[in-house]
Tab-separated table of C-alpha atoms and ligand atoms in Angstrom:
chain	number	residue	atom	x	y	z
A	1	MET	CA	140.771	108.489	58.811
A	2	GLN	CA	142.555	105.561	57.174
A	3	LEU	CA	146.175	105.285	56.091
A	4	GLU	CA	146.943	104.557	52.465
A	5	LYS	CA	149.473	101.913	51.454
A	6	HIS	CA	151.568	104.429	49.551
A	7	GLN	CA	151.887	106.675	52.637
A	8	ILE	CA	153.400	103.747	54.527
A	9	GLN	CA	155.660	102.802	51.641
A	10	ASP	CA	156.946	106.359	51.216
A	11	LEU	CA	157.863	106.597	54.891
A	12	ASN	CA	159.598	103.233	54.843
A	13	GLN	CA	161.585	104.203	51.763
A	14	ASP	CA	163.357	106.946	53.721
A	15	ALA	CA	164.024	104.785	56.767
A	16	LEU	CA	165.100	101.671	54.855
A	17	PRO	CA	168.899	102.116	54.453
A	18	SER	CA	169.457	102.717	58.151
A	19	HIS	CA	167.105	99.865	59.093
A	20	GLN	CA	168.850	97.489	56.710
A	21	ARG	CA	172.247	98.219	58.284
A	22	LYS	CA	170.960	97.548	61.793
A	23	PHE	CA	169.048	94.453	60.785
A	24	ASN	CA	172.075	92.965	59.014
A	25	TYR	CA	174.152	93.566	62.104
A	26	ILE	CA	171.785	91.841	64.534
A	27	SER	CA	171.155	88.980	62.105
A	28	GLY	CA	174.883	88.282	62.278
A	29	GLU	CA	175.005	88.554	66.066
A	30	VAL	CA	171.958	86.502	67.005
A	31	LYS	CA	171.622	82.811	66.167
A	32	ASN	CA	167.856	82.669	65.723
A	33	ALA	CA	167.110	86.090	64.183
A	34	GLU	CA	164.918	84.689	61.429
A	35	GLU	CA	162.848	82.614	63.854
A	36	VAL	CA	162.396	85.611	66.157
A	37	VAL	CA	161.179	87.800	63.283
A	38	LYS	CA	158.596	85.152	62.313
A	39	LYS	CA	157.344	84.875	65.890
A	40	LEU	CA	157.145	88.651	66.197
A	41	GLU	CA	155.088	88.815	63.022
A	42	ALA	CA	152.536	86.426	64.527
A	43	PHE	CA	152.363	88.198	67.892
A	44	ASN	CA	149.504	90.665	68.488
A	45	ILE	CA	148.324	92.580	71.521
A	46	ALA	CA	144.712	93.645	72.015
A	47	ILE	CA	143.881	97.319	72.510
A	48	PRO	CA	141.299	98.251	75.154
A	49	SER	CA	138.402	100.398	73.948
A	50	TRP	CA	138.621	102.453	77.153
A	51	ALA	CA	142.180	103.593	76.516
A	52	LEU	CA	141.737	105.493	73.261
A	53	GLY	CA	140.809	108.725	74.956
A	54	THR	CA	142.745	110.776	77.470
A	55	GLY	CA	142.718	109.257	80.916
A	56	GLY	CA	142.295	111.216	84.079
A	57	THR	CA	142.686	111.016	87.803
A	58	ARG	CA	140.181	111.979	90.464
A	59	PHE	CA	141.820	115.398	90.368
A	60	GLY	CA	141.319	116.207	86.734
A	61	ARG	CA	141.422	115.276	83.094
A	62	PHE	CA	143.186	117.160	80.326
A	63	SER	CA	141.814	116.186	76.953
A	64	GLY	CA	144.126	116.362	73.959
A	65	GLY	CA	141.589	116.721	71.153
A	66	GLY	CA	140.433	114.469	68.340
A	67	GLU	CA	139.328	111.762	70.763
A	68	PRO	CA	137.001	109.093	69.400
A	69	ARG	CA	133.355	110.043	69.981
A	70	SER	CA	131.846	106.635	69.338
A	71	LEU	CA	132.666	102.950	69.287
A	72	GLU	CA	133.098	103.192	65.531
A	73	GLU	CA	135.740	105.897	65.939
A	74	LYS	CA	137.506	103.835	68.592
A	75	ILE	CA	137.650	100.938	66.176
A	76	GLU	CA	139.071	103.303	63.552
A	77	ASP	CA	141.784	104.359	66.015
A	78	VAL	CA	142.742	100.734	66.631
A	79	GLY	CA	142.755	100.342	62.844
A	80	LEU	CA	145.292	103.183	62.643
A	81	ILE	CA	147.469	101.613	65.332
A	82	HIS	CA	147.338	98.266	63.540
A	83	ALA	CA	148.090	99.807	60.148
A	84	LEU	CA	151.256	101.309	61.626
A	85	ASN	CA	152.522	98.455	63.790
A	86	ARG	CA	150.739	95.367	62.375
A	87	SER	CA	150.644	94.049	65.942
A	88	SER	CA	147.309	95.214	67.293
A	89	ASN	CA	144.694	93.226	65.434
A	90	SER	CA	141.984	93.189	68.086
A	91	ILE	CA	139.992	95.410	70.403
A	92	SER	CA	138.652	94.606	73.842
A	93	LEU	CA	135.346	96.252	74.786
A	94	HIS	CA	134.299	97.509	78.193
A	95	ILE	CA	130.534	97.398	78.579
A	96	PRO	CA	128.580	99.670	79.095
A	97	TRP	CA	131.281	102.238	78.272
A	98	ASP	CA	130.983	100.857	74.767
A	99	ILE	CA	127.761	99.166	73.789
A	100	PRO	CA	127.823	97.447	70.411
A	101	ASP	CA	124.208	98.308	69.528
A	102	ASN	CA	124.621	97.265	65.949
A	103	ALA	CA	126.923	94.273	66.221
A	104	ALA	CA	126.824	93.378	62.524
A	105	SER	CA	128.003	96.770	61.282
A	106	VAL	CA	130.576	97.159	64.080
A	107	LYS	CA	131.942	93.743	63.227
A	108	ALA	CA	132.074	94.575	59.524
A	109	LEU	CA	133.956	97.821	60.199
A	110	ALA	CA	136.462	95.969	62.355
A	111	ALA	CA	136.943	93.239	59.753
A	112	GLN	CA	137.542	95.833	57.053
A	113	LEU	CA	140.445	97.156	59.159
A	114	GLY	CA	141.792	93.651	59.803
A	115	LEU	CA	140.528	93.585	63.387
A	116	HIS	CA	138.538	91.213	65.555
A	117	PHE	CA	137.129	91.368	69.085
A	118	ASP	CA	139.130	90.220	72.072
A	119	ALA	CA	137.655	89.584	75.545
A	120	VAL	CA	134.614	91.592	76.621
A	121	ASN	CA	134.778	93.299	80.025
A	122	SER	CA	131.870	93.803	82.390
A	123	ASN	CA	131.501	96.827	84.640
A	124	THR	CA	129.849	96.508	88.042
A	125	PHE	CA	132.120	99.058	89.677
A	126	GLN	CA	130.039	102.076	88.711
A	127	ASP	CA	126.327	102.787	88.849
A	128	GLN	CA	124.731	103.511	85.494
A	129	LYS	CA	121.809	105.821	84.830
A	130	ASP	CA	118.502	103.949	85.184
A	131	GLN	CA	120.142	101.159	87.185
A	132	ALA	CA	117.734	99.770	89.790
A	133	LEU	CA	120.169	98.866	92.590
A	134	SER	CA	123.462	100.463	93.598
A	135	TYR	CA	126.960	98.897	93.602
A	136	LYS	CA	128.113	101.229	96.352
A	137	PHE	CA	128.772	98.235	98.613
A	138	GLY	CA	129.852	95.834	95.906
A	139	SER	CA	128.300	93.681	93.226
A	140	LEU	CA	128.931	89.926	92.986
A	141	HIS	CA	129.845	89.783	96.692
A	142	HIS	CA	126.995	91.998	97.918
A	143	VAL	CA	125.134	91.091	101.103
A	144	ASP	CA	121.845	91.570	99.241
A	145	LYS	CA	120.973	88.765	96.848
A	146	SER	CA	119.054	91.071	94.514
A	147	VAL	CA	122.142	93.252	93.940
A	148	ARG	CA	124.173	90.119	93.213
A	149	GLN	CA	121.475	89.004	90.793
A	150	GLN	CA	121.548	92.330	88.962
A	151	ALA	CA	125.332	92.072	88.601
A	152	VAL	CA	125.101	88.467	87.393
A	153	GLU	CA	122.549	89.499	84.772
A	154	HIS	CA	124.805	92.325	83.593
A	155	ASN	CA	127.664	89.858	83.090
A	156	ILE	CA	125.396	87.531	81.132
A	157	GLN	CA	124.323	90.449	78.963
A	158	VAL	CA	127.995	91.231	78.317
A	159	ILE	CA	128.543	87.616	77.249
A	160	ASN	CA	125.624	87.961	74.840
A	161	TYR	CA	127.106	91.093	73.297
A	162	GLY	CA	130.419	89.288	73.019
A	163	VAL	CA	128.842	86.322	71.260
A	164	GLU	CA	127.438	88.642	68.598
A	165	LEU	CA	130.893	90.147	68.075
A	166	GLY	CA	132.787	86.878	67.972
A	167	SER	CA	134.605	87.342	71.297
A	168	LYS	CA	135.613	84.219	73.175
A	169	ALA	CA	136.142	85.418	76.739
A	170	LEU	CA	134.545	87.420	79.515
A	171	SER	CA	136.930	89.371	81.688
A	172	VAL	CA	135.668	90.147	85.186
A	173	TRP	CA	137.231	92.735	87.437
A	174	LEU	CA	135.382	93.562	90.636
A	175	ALA	CA	135.817	96.640	92.785
A	176	ASP	CA	134.112	94.679	95.589
A	177	GLY	CA	135.793	95.048	98.936
A	178	SER	CA	135.602	97.005	102.145
A	179	ASN	CA	136.942	100.309	103.368
A	180	PHE	CA	137.023	99.592	107.093
A	181	PRO	CA	137.745	96.665	109.377
A	182	GLY	CA	134.551	94.982	110.480
A	183	GLN	CA	132.596	96.149	107.440
A	184	LEU	CA	132.616	92.738	105.830
A	185	ASN	CA	132.580	89.081	106.691
A	186	PHE	CA	135.407	87.868	104.441
A	187	ARG	CA	134.112	84.307	104.143
A	188	ASN	CA	130.597	85.361	103.215
A	189	ALA	CA	131.905	87.901	100.705
A	190	PHE	CA	134.076	85.255	99.066
A	191	GLN	CA	131.261	82.674	99.090
A	192	ASN	CA	128.797	85.129	97.547
A	193	THR	CA	131.331	85.993	94.854
A	194	LEU	CA	131.863	82.326	94.078
A	195	GLU	CA	128.138	81.630	93.803
A	196	SER	CA	127.592	84.654	91.560
A	197	LEU	CA	130.511	83.642	89.341
A	198	GLN	CA	129.103	80.118	89.173
A	199	GLU	CA	125.880	81.510	87.710
A	200	ILE	CA	127.864	83.504	85.158
A	201	TYR	CA	130.005	80.462	84.394
A	202	THR	CA	126.895	78.426	83.607
A	203	ALA	CA	125.919	81.009	80.990
A	204	LEU	CA	129.250	80.727	79.126
A	205	PRO	CA	129.072	79.215	75.648
A	206	ASP	CA	131.068	75.973	75.228
A	207	ASP	CA	134.043	77.635	73.561
A	208	TRP	CA	134.210	80.586	75.973
A	209	LYS	CA	136.414	81.356	78.962
A	210	VAL	CA	136.007	83.561	81.998
A	211	TRP	CA	139.056	85.477	83.215
A	212	VAL	CA	139.114	86.454	86.874
A	213	GLU	CA	141.203	89.561	87.550
A	214	TYR	CA	142.569	90.453	90.983
A	215	LYS	CA	143.705	93.724	92.541
A	216	PRO	CA	144.897	94.445	96.089
A	217	TYR	CA	143.305	97.834	96.728
A	218	GLU	CA	141.457	100.752	95.127
A	219	PRO	CA	138.661	101.745	95.102
A	220	ASN	CA	138.410	99.971	98.446
A	221	PHE	CA	141.262	100.570	100.855
A	222	TYR	CA	140.939	97.954	103.567
A	223	SER	CA	140.127	94.743	101.694
A	224	THR	CA	139.373	93.619	98.169
A	225	THR	CA	137.339	90.454	97.791
A	226	ILE	CA	139.475	89.205	94.888
A	227	GLY	CA	142.654	90.830	96.136
A	228	ASP	CA	145.468	88.619	94.946
A	229	TRP	CA	146.341	85.729	92.670
A	230	GLY	CA	145.627	83.180	95.414
A	231	GLN	CA	142.060	84.359	95.790
A	232	SER	CA	141.570	84.494	92.034
A	233	TYR	CA	143.135	81.061	91.611
A	234	LEU	CA	140.880	79.632	94.314
A	235	LEU	CA	137.805	80.950	92.522
A	236	ALA	CA	139.038	79.815	89.114
A	237	SER	CA	139.771	76.325	90.449
A	238	LYS	CA	136.363	75.991	92.055
A	239	LEU	CA	134.634	77.264	88.926
A	240	GLY	CA	136.201	74.811	86.478
A	241	ASP	CA	138.287	74.491	83.337
A	242	LYS	CA	136.854	77.521	81.575
A	243	ALA	CA	137.969	79.827	84.381
A	244	SER	CA	141.469	81.165	84.921
A	245	THR	CA	143.392	84.020	86.477
A	246	LEU	CA	144.121	87.278	84.697
A	247	VAL	CA	147.289	89.123	85.680
A	248	ASP	CA	147.242	92.907	85.459
A	249	LEU	CA	150.812	94.051	86.017
A	250	GLY	CA	149.720	97.071	88.053
A	251	HIS	CA	147.677	94.999	90.479
A	252	HIS	CA	150.455	93.993	92.838
A	253	LEU	CA	151.898	95.507	95.963
A	254	PRO	CA	155.371	97.021	95.467
A	255	ASN	CA	158.205	94.512	94.924
A	256	THR	CA	155.932	91.530	94.323
A	257	ASN	CA	157.694	88.893	92.243
A	258	ILE	CA	155.180	88.869	89.390
A	259	GLU	CA	157.275	86.570	87.204
A	260	GLN	CA	157.089	83.839	89.835
A	261	ILE	CA	153.283	84.156	90.003
A	262	VAL	CA	153.134	83.931	86.224
A	263	SER	CA	155.343	80.863	86.150
A	264	LEU	CA	153.188	78.938	88.628
A	265	LEU	CA	149.854	79.931	87.108
A	266	LEU	CA	151.150	78.790	83.745
A	267	MET	CA	152.320	75.516	85.249
A	268	GLU	CA	148.810	74.919	86.605
A	269	GLY	CA	147.131	75.786	83.300
A	270	LYS	CA	145.402	78.691	85.050
A	271	LEU	CA	147.039	81.733	83.468
A	272	ALA	CA	144.325	83.470	81.443
A	273	GLY	CA	146.458	86.264	80.145
A	274	PHE	CA	147.630	89.785	80.784
A	275	HIS	CA	146.664	93.345	81.231
A	276	PHE	CA	149.941	95.096	80.426
A	277	ASN	CA	150.944	98.447	81.879
A	278	ASP	CA	153.689	99.729	84.151
A	279	SER	CA	153.711	101.328	87.552
A	280	LYS	CA	155.865	102.907	90.181
A	281	TYR	CA	153.503	102.703	93.142
A	282	GLY	CA	150.162	101.019	92.471
A	283	ASP	CA	147.670	100.659	89.642
A	284	ASP	CA	149.310	103.587	87.868
A	285	ASP	CA	148.387	102.324	84.378
A	286	LEU	CA	151.518	103.850	82.824
A	287	THR	CA	153.018	103.007	79.447
A	288	VAL	CA	154.282	99.418	79.383
A	289	GLY	CA	158.031	99.243	79.960
A	290	SER	CA	158.314	102.898	80.963
A	291	ILE	CA	159.329	102.281	84.571
A	292	ASN	CA	160.643	98.756	84.875
A	293	PRO	CA	161.449	97.138	81.518
A	294	TYR	CA	163.685	94.520	83.165
A	295	GLN	CA	160.750	93.143	85.139
A	296	LEU	CA	158.758	92.949	81.918
A	297	PHE	CA	161.580	90.983	80.346
A	298	LEU	CA	161.738	88.618	83.335
A	299	ILE	CA	158.002	88.014	82.991
A	300	PHE	CA	158.405	87.195	79.309
A	301	ASN	CA	161.330	84.990	80.154
A	302	GLU	CA	159.004	82.871	82.334
A	303	LEU	CA	156.286	83.024	79.716
A	304	VAL	CA	158.400	81.777	76.840
A	305	GLU	CA	159.996	79.025	78.899
A	306	GLY	CA	156.688	78.031	80.502
A	307	MET	CA	154.642	78.150	77.317
A	308	ASP	CA	157.220	76.059	75.477
A	309	ALA	CA	157.180	73.538	78.332
A	310	ARG	CA	153.391	73.226	77.947
A	311	GLY	CA	153.476	73.239	74.143
A	312	LEU	CA	151.437	76.464	73.954
A	313	ASP	CA	151.443	78.708	70.921
A	314	HIS	CA	152.961	82.025	72.002
A	315	ALA	CA	150.592	84.158	69.961
A	316	THR	CA	147.333	82.461	70.898
A	317	GLY	CA	147.990	80.336	73.989
A	318	ILE	CA	146.873	83.036	76.407
A	319	GLY	CA	145.304	86.523	76.176
A	320	TRP	CA	147.548	89.553	75.560
A	321	MET	CA	146.104	92.938	76.235
A	322	ILE	CA	147.083	96.443	77.243
A	323	ASP	CA	145.254	98.082	80.140
A	324	ALA	CA	146.651	101.567	80.489
A	325	SER	CA	145.554	105.152	80.903
A	326	HIS	CA	147.187	108.179	79.313
A	327	ASN	CA	147.058	111.379	81.296
A	328	VAL	CA	149.753	113.381	79.552
A	329	LYS	CA	150.566	111.515	76.333
A	330	ASP	CA	148.657	111.190	73.093
A	331	PRO	CA	146.718	107.929	73.627
A	332	ILE	CA	147.700	106.493	70.250
A	333	GLU	CA	151.388	107.294	70.721
A	334	ASP	CA	151.245	105.803	74.204
A	335	LEU	CA	149.646	102.601	72.918
A	336	LEU	CA	152.228	102.343	70.121
A	337	GLN	CA	154.996	102.654	72.712
A	338	SER	CA	153.352	100.015	74.904
A	339	VAL	CA	153.019	97.504	72.091
A	340	GLU	CA	156.650	98.125	71.164
A	341	ALA	CA	157.806	97.560	74.761
A	342	ILE	CA	155.883	94.278	74.999
A	343	LYS	CA	157.359	93.009	71.769
A	344	ILE	CA	160.868	94.058	72.767
A	345	ALA	CA	160.576	92.053	75.989
A	346	TYR	CA	159.156	89.090	74.067
A	347	ALA	CA	161.953	89.199	71.473
A	348	GLN	CA	164.606	89.420	74.186
A	349	ALA	CA	163.115	86.400	75.935
A	350	LEU	CA	163.275	84.515	72.635
A	351	LEU	CA	167.043	85.068	72.658
A	352	VAL	CA	167.530	83.179	75.911
A	353	ASP	CA	169.086	79.780	75.336
A	354	TYR	CA	167.021	77.698	77.756
A	355	LYS	CA	169.216	74.633	77.415
A	356	VAL	CA	172.266	76.562	78.547
A	357	LEU	CA	170.264	78.280	81.284
A	358	LYS	CA	168.990	74.949	82.571
A	359	ASP	CA	172.500	73.653	82.634
A	360	ALA	CA	173.635	76.643	84.663
A	361	GLN	CA	170.729	76.108	87.065
A	362	LEU	CA	171.529	72.415	87.522
A	363	ASN	CA	175.127	73.321	88.274
A	364	ASN	CA	174.132	76.150	90.612
A	365	ASP	CA	176.139	78.448	88.386
A	366	VAL	CA	174.457	81.621	89.555
A	367	VAL	CA	176.854	83.939	87.755
A	368	LYS	CA	176.264	82.223	84.415
A	369	ALA	CA	172.475	82.183	84.913
A	370	GLN	CA	172.398	85.922	85.551
A	371	ASP	CA	174.681	86.540	82.609
A	372	ILE	CA	172.460	84.576	80.221
A	373	LEU	CA	169.399	86.600	81.184
A	374	GLN	CA	171.117	89.957	81.185
A	375	SER	CA	172.870	89.357	77.868
A	376	ALA	CA	169.482	88.737	76.275
A	377	TYR	CA	167.999	91.769	78.018
A	378	ARG	CA	170.821	94.037	76.906
A	379	THR	CA	170.514	93.094	73.248
A	380	ASP	CA	168.992	95.819	71.107
A	381	VAL	CA	166.269	93.810	69.374
A	382	ARG	CA	164.475	96.802	67.864
A	383	PRO	CA	165.699	96.048	64.300
A	384	LEU	CA	164.055	92.601	64.592
A	385	LEU	CA	160.757	94.263	65.487
A	386	ALA	CA	161.109	96.743	62.633
A	387	GLU	CA	161.834	93.916	60.191
A	388	ALA	CA	158.747	91.989	61.345
A	389	ARG	CA	156.608	95.097	60.900
A	390	LEU	CA	158.062	95.785	57.479
A	391	ARG	CA	157.340	92.259	56.270
A	392	ALA	CA	153.781	92.497	57.610
A	393	GLY	CA	153.119	95.764	55.769
A	394	GLY	CA	153.598	98.157	58.692
A	395	VAL	CA	156.017	101.011	59.221
A	396	ILE	CA	159.622	100.826	60.378
A	397	ASP	CA	159.081	103.417	63.130
A	398	PRO	CA	155.424	103.724	64.241
A	399	VAL	CA	155.586	106.778	66.532
A	400	SER	CA	157.599	108.866	64.097
A	401	ALA	CA	155.246	107.786	61.273
A	402	PHE	CA	152.250	108.847	63.369
A	403	ARG	CA	153.858	112.267	63.775
A	404	LYS	CA	155.086	112.673	60.203
A	405	LEU	CA	151.639	111.817	58.863
A	406	ASN	CA	150.105	114.305	61.306
A	407	VAL	CA	147.506	111.718	62.273
A	408	ARG	CA	146.379	113.558	65.408
A	409	GLY	CA	146.029	116.798	63.475
A	410	GLU	CA	143.820	115.037	60.930
A	411	LEU	CA	141.727	113.468	63.690
A	412	ILE	CA	141.227	116.862	65.328
A	413	LYS	CA	140.093	118.274	61.978
A	414	GLU	CA	137.662	115.402	61.581
A	415	ARG	CA	136.358	115.164	65.147
A	416	GLY	CA	137.048	118.505	66.740
A	417	LEU	CA	139.181	119.715	69.573
A	418	LYS	CA	136.735	119.169	72.390
A	419	THR	CA	135.742	115.551	72.084
A	420	VAL	CA	135.604	113.203	75.035
A	421	ALA	CA	135.862	109.444	74.723
A	422	THR	CA	134.125	107.135	77.179
A	423	GLY	CA	136.449	105.084	79.345
A	424	LEU	CA	138.875	105.547	82.184
B	501	RM4	C1	140.677	98.214	86.878
B	501	RM4	C2	141.116	96.927	86.214
B	501	RM4	C3	140.235	96.525	85.081
B	501	RM4	C4	139.878	97.685	84.200
B	501	RM4	C5	139.381	98.844	85.023
B	501	RM4	C6	139.004	100.018	84.152
B	501	RM4	O1	141.688	98.696	87.725
B	501	RM4	O2	142.430	97.028	85.785
B	501	RM4	O3	140.859	95.546	84.293
B	501	RM4	O4	138.883	97.239	83.348
B	501	RM4	O5	140.367	99.212	85.944
B	502	MN	MN1	143.081	95.490	84.315
B	503	MN	MN1	143.767	98.342	86.917
């Protein structure tokens, strides 16, 4: 299914008068409205191929129907998201959940929908059919060299797929860890991981990067070999310039100050990018901004200030991606909400006057500093987002457009009610 231009225009026609009123109001209130709209237009967030179907937990999975049955259909779904919000112009593949057997035709389909391929992700946390050796006790950190070798080769194969698709980064997340004290020698596990990553690093093309993701627990519950940003940063530093640390918002213990981590990684030139989601307890993979939108804003506040300090382009300086799972929502609606939440936080951060904030900091004016941040956070920037979408050819209100156009109903007609997408 593809959306026609006239469908989008018709919907916008109805919503225009109300949008115009709100946009005029905020343009009068905010000094840099025009600049913010331009930046929002340029800002895109990659959609993960594994999040287009219904997610599940170890207790069950409740499919909603019309799920993509193939990589091609997943690309079409991202095409639909992008047609509505004009902010999701790339897809990130998880291999082997999605194997681009025919790279040329997959690439052509994506290009036709205005999409390209973001980072490719390897998977050594599950055993695949026909796999010689098991990852039950880990992959790149494994005590057995031949298991490590198998995992290294898988990562190199993923790079090769990515090269064919035009990706520029390999994202590595390892489930490697231990479930019980004494199971593992921490130093050896770390050293093995480093050596395996070094082999993968050597296989990277010149213009590629490797992103090292960390996570404190799950599936292992006593230790994870790349468990926090310090361990990831240590690996990335030892590997070299092409390696950096990927921050997944759900991969922190409760109350961790993620914005401070982000600020320092950025300062060191070692922030690869993000996996956006939200959580209450752990790696809950909930809709971005659904639980703690203020934290998301504070992260963007550090990002904007830190990226400007380093002269980085906001849209392309680091990787922006969603990593979420949808157990009870329509996956496309959930992703539209997530993209919206990310862009809201970004726009609010763009409202912060960093000169005035710096002044407040230098004068230890704590009250003023808090006020500057919270005033930006409490500004309703949604009309700025809608304006950016409108100018880029998208819809004023993506979720309501998705519903009015009965997109899910059409997808169910096309694909059936009982389809199951590969992924989380
Ligand atoms: C992990 C991690 C990875 C993701 C897998 C599916 O918790 O977030 O980034 O690829 O889940
Ligand atoms: Mn992740
Ligand atoms: Mn995760």
